[in-house]
PDB file of C-alpha atoms in Angstrom:
ATOM      1  CA  MET A  30       5.290  10.517 -26.228  1.00 51.00           C
ATOM      2  CA  ALA A  31       2.190   9.829 -28.306  1.00 55.00           C
ATOM      3  CA  ILE A  32       1.780   6.336 -29.683  1.00 66.00           C
ATOM      4  CA  ASP A  33       0.073   5.678 -32.991  1.00 74.00           C
ATOM      5  CA  ALA A  34      -2.280   2.858 -33.925  1.00 76.00           C
ATOM      6  CA  GLU A  35       0.367   0.993 -35.907  1.00 78.00           C
ATOM      7  CA  ARG A  36       2.725   0.938 -32.912  1.00 78.00           C
ATOM      8  CA  ILE A  37      -0.069  -0.314 -30.638  1.00 78.00           C
ATOM      9  CA  ARG A  38      -0.868  -3.030 -33.184  1.00 81.00           C
ATOM     10  CA  PHE A  39       2.793  -4.103 -33.288  1.00 78.00           C
ATOM     11  CA  LEU A  40       3.259  -4.121 -29.515  1.00 81.00           C
ATOM     12  CA  TYR A  41       0.047  -5.765 -28.375  1.00 84.00           C
ATOM     13  CA  ARG A  42      -1.758  -7.557 -31.202  1.00 83.00           C
ATOM     14  CA  THR A  43       0.905  -9.942 -32.461  1.00 83.00           C
ATOM     15  CA  ASP A  44       3.717 -11.923 -30.910  1.00 83.00           C
ATOM     16  CA  GLN A  45       5.996 -11.465 -33.943  1.00 87.00           C
ATOM     17  CA  GLY A  46       8.990  -9.154 -33.720  1.00 87.00           C
ATOM     18  CA  ARG A  47      11.388  -8.017 -31.018  1.00 89.00           C
ATOM     19  CA  VAL A  48      11.422  -5.225 -28.432  1.00 89.00           C
ATOM     20  CA  ASP A  49      14.120  -3.911 -26.126  1.00 88.00           C
ATOM     21  CA  ARG A  50      13.773  -3.717 -22.369  1.00 89.00           C
ATOM     22  CA  ALA A  51      12.834  -0.015 -22.290  1.00 90.00           C
ATOM     23  CA  THR A  52      10.008  -0.640 -24.770  1.00 90.00           C
ATOM     24  CA  TRP A  53       8.852  -3.645 -22.741  1.00 92.00           C
ATOM     25  CA  LEU A  54       8.853  -1.633 -19.495  1.00 93.00           C
ATOM     26  CA  ARG A  55       6.863   1.208 -21.115  1.00 92.00           C
ATOM     27  CA  GLY A  56       4.445  -1.279 -22.667  1.00 92.00           C
ATOM     28  CA  VAL A  57       3.840  -3.082 -19.375  1.00 94.00           C
ATOM     29  CA  GLY A  58       3.370   0.275 -17.658  1.00 93.00           C
ATOM     30  CA  ALA A  59       0.724   1.195 -20.227  1.00 92.00           C
ATOM     31  CA  LEU A  60      -1.087  -2.111 -19.633  1.00 94.00           C
ATOM     32  CA  ALA A  61      -0.974  -1.527 -15.870  1.00 95.00           C
ATOM     33  CA  ALA A  62      -2.414   1.956 -16.401  1.00 95.00           C
ATOM     34  CA  VAL A  63      -5.279   0.437 -18.392  1.00 94.00           C
ATOM     35  CA  ILE A  64      -6.209  -2.196 -15.839  1.00 95.00           C
ATOM     36  CA  ALA A  65      -5.624  -0.227 -12.602  1.00 96.00           C
ATOM     37  CA  PRO A  66      -8.860   1.826 -12.747  1.00 96.00           C
ATOM     38  CA  PHE A  67     -10.865  -1.336 -13.400  1.00 95.00           C
ATOM     39  CA  MET A  68      -9.258  -2.992 -10.367  1.00 93.00           C
ATOM     40  CA  LEU A  69     -10.140  -0.015  -8.188  1.00 96.00           C
ATOM     41  CA  VAL A  70     -13.760   0.023  -9.342  1.00 95.00           C
ATOM     42  CA  TRP A  71     -14.024  -3.738  -8.818  1.00 92.00           C
ATOM     43  CA  THR A  72     -12.629  -3.362  -5.290  1.00 92.00           C
ATOM     44  CA  ALA A  73     -15.431  -0.903  -4.553  1.00 93.00           C
ATOM     45  CA  LEU A  74     -18.168  -2.993  -6.212  1.00 91.00           C
ATOM     46  CA  SER A  75     -17.194  -6.522  -5.151  1.00 87.00           C
ATOM     47  CA  PRO A  76     -18.976  -6.392  -1.751  1.00 85.00           C
ATOM     48  CA  TYR A  77     -22.262  -5.919  -3.616  1.00 84.00           C
ATOM     49  CA  THR A  78     -21.910  -9.360  -5.226  1.00 83.00           C
ATOM     50  CA  GLU A  79     -22.709 -10.988  -1.876  1.00 78.00           C
ATOM     51  CA  HIS A  80     -26.461 -11.377  -2.244  1.00 75.00           C
ATOM     52  CA  ASP A  81     -28.413 -13.611   0.106  1.00 73.00           C
ATOM     53  CA  LEU A  82     -31.970 -14.095  -1.148  1.00 74.00           C
ATOM     54  CA  THR A  83     -33.164 -15.214   2.273  1.00 73.00           C
ATOM     55  CA  THR A  84     -32.488 -11.781   3.772  1.00 78.00           C
ATOM     56  CA  ASP A  85     -32.197  -9.395   0.790  1.00 73.00           C
ATOM     57  CA  PRO A  86     -34.806  -8.435  -1.766  1.00 75.00           C
ATOM     58  CA  PHE A  87     -34.739 -10.293  -5.077  1.00 79.00           C
ATOM     59  CA  PHE A  88     -33.465  -7.313  -7.055  1.00 80.00           C
ATOM     60  CA  LYS A  89     -30.868  -4.951  -5.664  1.00 82.00           C
ATOM     61  CA  PRO A  90     -29.649  -2.319  -8.150  1.00 87.00           C
ATOM     62  CA  MET A  91     -26.071  -2.255  -6.852  1.00 86.00           C
ATOM     63  CA  THR A  92     -25.822  -6.024  -7.166  1.00 87.00           C
ATOM     64  CA  ALA A  93     -26.909  -5.762 -10.795  1.00 89.00           C
ATOM     65  CA  VAL A  94     -24.349  -2.991 -11.372  1.00 92.00           C
ATOM     66  CA  ALA A  95     -21.604  -5.072  -9.763  1.00 91.00           C
ATOM     67  CA  TYR A  96     -22.349  -8.120 -11.890  1.00 91.00           C
ATOM     68  CA  ALA A  97     -22.613  -6.050 -15.061  1.00 94.00           C
ATOM     69  CA  PHE A  98     -19.257  -4.478 -14.258  1.00 95.00           C
ATOM     70  CA  VAL A  99     -17.588  -7.828 -13.563  1.00 93.00           C
ATOM     71  CA  ILE A 100     -18.444  -8.931 -17.108  1.00 95.00           C
ATOM     72  CA  ILE A 101     -16.708  -5.854 -18.513  1.00 95.00           C
ATOM     73  CA  TYR A 102     -13.820  -6.269 -16.080  1.00 95.00           C
ATOM     74  CA  ALA A 103     -13.296  -9.908 -17.100  1.00 94.00           C
ATOM     75  CA  PHE A 104     -13.175  -8.865 -20.760  1.00 96.00           C
ATOM     76  CA  VAL A 105     -10.569  -6.173 -19.983  1.00 96.00           C
ATOM     77  CA  VAL A 106      -8.480  -8.623 -17.926  1.00 94.00           C
ATOM     78  CA  LEU A 107      -8.393 -11.080 -20.823  1.00 94.00           C
ATOM     79  CA  LEU A 108      -7.463  -8.377 -23.346  1.00 94.00           C
ATOM     80  CA  VAL A 109      -4.672  -7.091 -21.104  1.00 95.00           C
ATOM     81  CA  ALA A 110      -3.413 -10.654 -20.543  1.00 95.00           C
ATOM     82  CA  ILE A 111      -3.300 -11.303 -24.301  1.00 94.00           C
ATOM     83  CA  SER A 112      -1.539  -7.991 -24.882  1.00 93.00           C
ATOM     84  CA  PHE A 113       0.976  -8.805 -22.136  1.00 94.00           C
ATOM     85  CA  VAL A 114       1.723 -12.209 -23.663  1.00 94.00           C
ATOM     86  CA  ASN A 115       2.290 -10.695 -27.106  1.00 92.00           C
ATOM     87  CA  LEU A 116       4.535  -7.933 -25.749  1.00 93.00           C
ATOM     88  CA  SER A 117       6.516 -10.328 -23.545  1.00 93.00           C
ATOM     89  CA  ALA A 118       6.971 -12.880 -26.332  1.00 91.00           C
ATOM     90  CA  LYS A 119       8.729 -10.164 -28.350  1.00 91.00           C
ATOM     91  CA  ARG A 120      11.058  -9.441 -25.435  1.00 91.00           C
ATOM     92  CA  PHE A 121      11.789 -13.145 -24.818  1.00 90.00           C
ATOM     93  CA  ARG A 122      12.574 -13.510 -28.518  1.00 88.00           C
ATOM     94  CA  ASP A 123      14.933 -10.528 -28.283  1.00 87.00           C
ATOM     95  CA  LEU A 124      16.687 -12.230 -25.366  1.00 87.00           C
ATOM     96  CA  GLY A 125      17.012 -15.476 -27.328  1.00 83.00           C
ATOM     97  CA  ARG A 126      14.763 -17.499 -25.011  1.00 79.00           C
ATOM     98  CA  THR A 127      12.627 -20.227 -26.483  1.00 74.00           C
ATOM     99  CA  PRO A 128       9.718 -20.869 -26.606  1.00 75.00           C
ATOM    100  CA  PRO A 129       8.792 -17.213 -26.186  1.00 72.00           C
ATOM    101  CA  LEU A 130       5.024 -17.752 -26.056  1.00 77.00           C
ATOM    102  CA  GLY A 131       5.284 -20.399 -23.348  1.00 83.00           C
ATOM    103  CA  LEU A 132       7.417 -18.198 -21.122  1.00 86.00           C
ATOM    104  CA  ALA A 133       5.363 -15.083 -21.858  1.00 91.00           C
ATOM    105  CA  SER A 134       2.140 -16.880 -20.890  1.00 92.00           C
ATOM    106  CA  LEU A 135       3.392 -17.849 -17.438  1.00 94.00           C
ATOM    107  CA  PRO A 136       2.623 -14.576 -15.529  1.00 95.00           C
ATOM    108  CA  PRO A 137      -0.985 -14.204 -16.763  1.00 94.00           C
ATOM    109  CA  PHE A 138      -1.597 -17.901 -16.110  1.00 95.00           C
ATOM    110  CA  ALA A 139      -0.224 -17.615 -12.560  1.00 96.00           C
ATOM    111  CA  ALA A 140      -2.303 -14.454 -11.995  1.00 95.00           C
ATOM    112  CA  LEU A 141      -5.497 -16.137 -13.182  1.00 92.00           C
ATOM    113  CA  ILE A 142      -4.825 -19.179 -10.972  1.00 96.00           C
ATOM    114  CA  ALA A 143      -4.148 -16.942  -7.955  1.00 96.00           C
ATOM    115  CA  GLY A 144      -7.318 -14.959  -8.658  1.00 92.00           C
ATOM    116  CA  ALA A 145      -9.309 -18.164  -8.948  1.00 93.00           C
ATOM    117  CA  THR A 146      -8.012 -19.432  -5.601  1.00 96.00           C
ATOM    118  CA  HIS A 147      -8.937 -16.119  -3.947  1.00 92.00           C
ATOM    119  CA  TRP A 148     -12.451 -16.403  -5.360  1.00 88.00           C
ATOM    120  CA  LEU A 149     -12.949 -20.117  -4.647  1.00 93.00           C
ATOM    121  CA  GLN A 150     -11.433 -20.565  -1.199  1.00 94.00           C
ATOM    122  CA  PRO A 151     -14.037 -18.591   0.806  1.00 90.00           C
ATOM    123  CA  ARG A 152     -16.798 -20.546  -0.913  1.00 89.00           C
ATOM    124  CA  VAL A 153     -15.323 -23.976  -0.152  1.00 93.00           C
ATOM    125  CA  ALA A 154     -13.262 -23.226   2.962  1.00 91.00           C
ATOM    126  CA  GLU A 155     -14.094 -26.584   4.522  1.00 94.00           C
ATOM    127  CA  VAL A 156     -12.225 -28.471   1.752  1.00 94.00           C
ATOM    128  CA  MET A 157      -9.716 -25.852   0.568  1.00 94.00           C
ATOM    129  CA  PRO A 158      -7.490 -24.425   3.300  1.00 94.00           C
ATOM    130  CA  ILE A 159      -6.200 -20.862   3.061  1.00 95.00           C
ATOM    131  CA  TYR A 160      -2.724 -22.321   2.484  1.00 95.00           C
ATOM    132  CA  TRP A 161      -3.670 -22.999  -1.138  1.00 95.00           C
ATOM    133  CA  VAL A 162      -4.304 -19.287  -1.613  1.00 96.00           C
ATOM    134  CA  TRP A 163      -1.009 -18.392   0.030  1.00 97.00           C
ATOM    135  CA  GLY A 164       0.808 -20.910  -2.175  1.00 97.00           C
ATOM    136  CA  ALA A 165      -0.778 -19.509  -5.332  1.00 97.00           C
ATOM    137  CA  ASP A 166       0.132 -15.982  -4.214  1.00 97.00           C
ATOM    138  CA  ALA A 167       3.743 -17.015  -3.503  1.00 98.00           C
ATOM    139  CA  ALA A 168       4.008 -18.653  -6.923  1.00 97.00           C
ATOM    140  CA  LEU A 169       2.556 -15.531  -8.562  1.00 97.00           C
ATOM    141  CA  VAL A 170       5.029 -13.245  -6.781  1.00 98.00           C
ATOM    142  CA  ALA A 171       7.936 -15.517  -7.792  1.00 97.00           C
ATOM    143  CA  VAL A 172       6.813 -15.571 -11.428  1.00 96.00           C
ATOM    144  CA  ILE A 173       6.336 -11.784 -11.497  1.00 95.00           C
ATOM    145  CA  LEU A 174       9.756 -11.133  -9.955  1.00 96.00           C
ATOM    146  CA  TRP A 175      11.434 -13.536 -12.373  1.00 94.00           C
ATOM    147  CA  THR A 176       9.628 -12.035 -15.368  1.00 94.00           C
ATOM    148  CA  VAL A 177      10.446  -8.445 -14.401  1.00 94.00           C
ATOM    149  CA  TYR A 178      14.087  -9.388 -13.876  1.00 93.00           C
ATOM    150  CA  GLU A 179      14.356 -11.316 -17.134  1.00 91.00           C
ATOM    151  CA  LEU A 180      12.458  -8.912 -19.357  1.00 92.00           C
ATOM    152  CA  GLY A 181      13.124  -5.620 -17.636  1.00 91.00           C
ATOM    153  CA  PHE A 182      16.779  -5.925 -16.694  1.00 89.00           C
ATOM    154  CA  SER A 183      18.459  -8.758 -18.659  1.00 82.00           C
ATOM    155  CA  GLU A 184      20.546  -8.213 -21.744  1.00 77.00           C
ATOM    156  CA  PRO A 185      20.365 -10.440 -24.824  1.00 71.00           C
ATOM    157  CA  ARG A 186      22.729 -13.402 -24.698  1.00 68.00           C
ATOM    158  CA  PRO A 187      25.632 -13.240 -27.131  1.00 65.00           C
ATOM    159  CA  LYS A 188      25.330 -15.526 -30.144  1.00 64.00           C
ATOM    160  CA  ALA A 189      27.514 -18.610 -29.781  1.00 55.00           C
TER     161      ALA A 189
END
């Protein structure tokens, strides 16, 4: 099913409106399809960001490529996170949950915190044990499972 620009604008660029669970699941799937190739490329390029000037030459082309890509990747991650929040706020509103933006922001926030712990821990391992990373990952998994259950499988509450 082709999607037009107006539908994309409604789903991802504003938090106003409501969507059903099937629309939310399709929208999240589309966002995952956008970010997945970037994650795969980053997985391949991330080893090149380890650059020790005491043993490596000053300029290594693959290191420059990796750092240029990470700038693009960060931009895409932020755009996908914003789109996810807008889409999820519509679904929370449809379910009658308030505040929809606060709840919709929880998964991207948990993902960014978990990503930050994965990046920081190897650099400061002497003061940040690996348990912090595991805790952030556990919290992220819990938030994702709760969000998928709430937005992908729950029905709207009846009006009292």
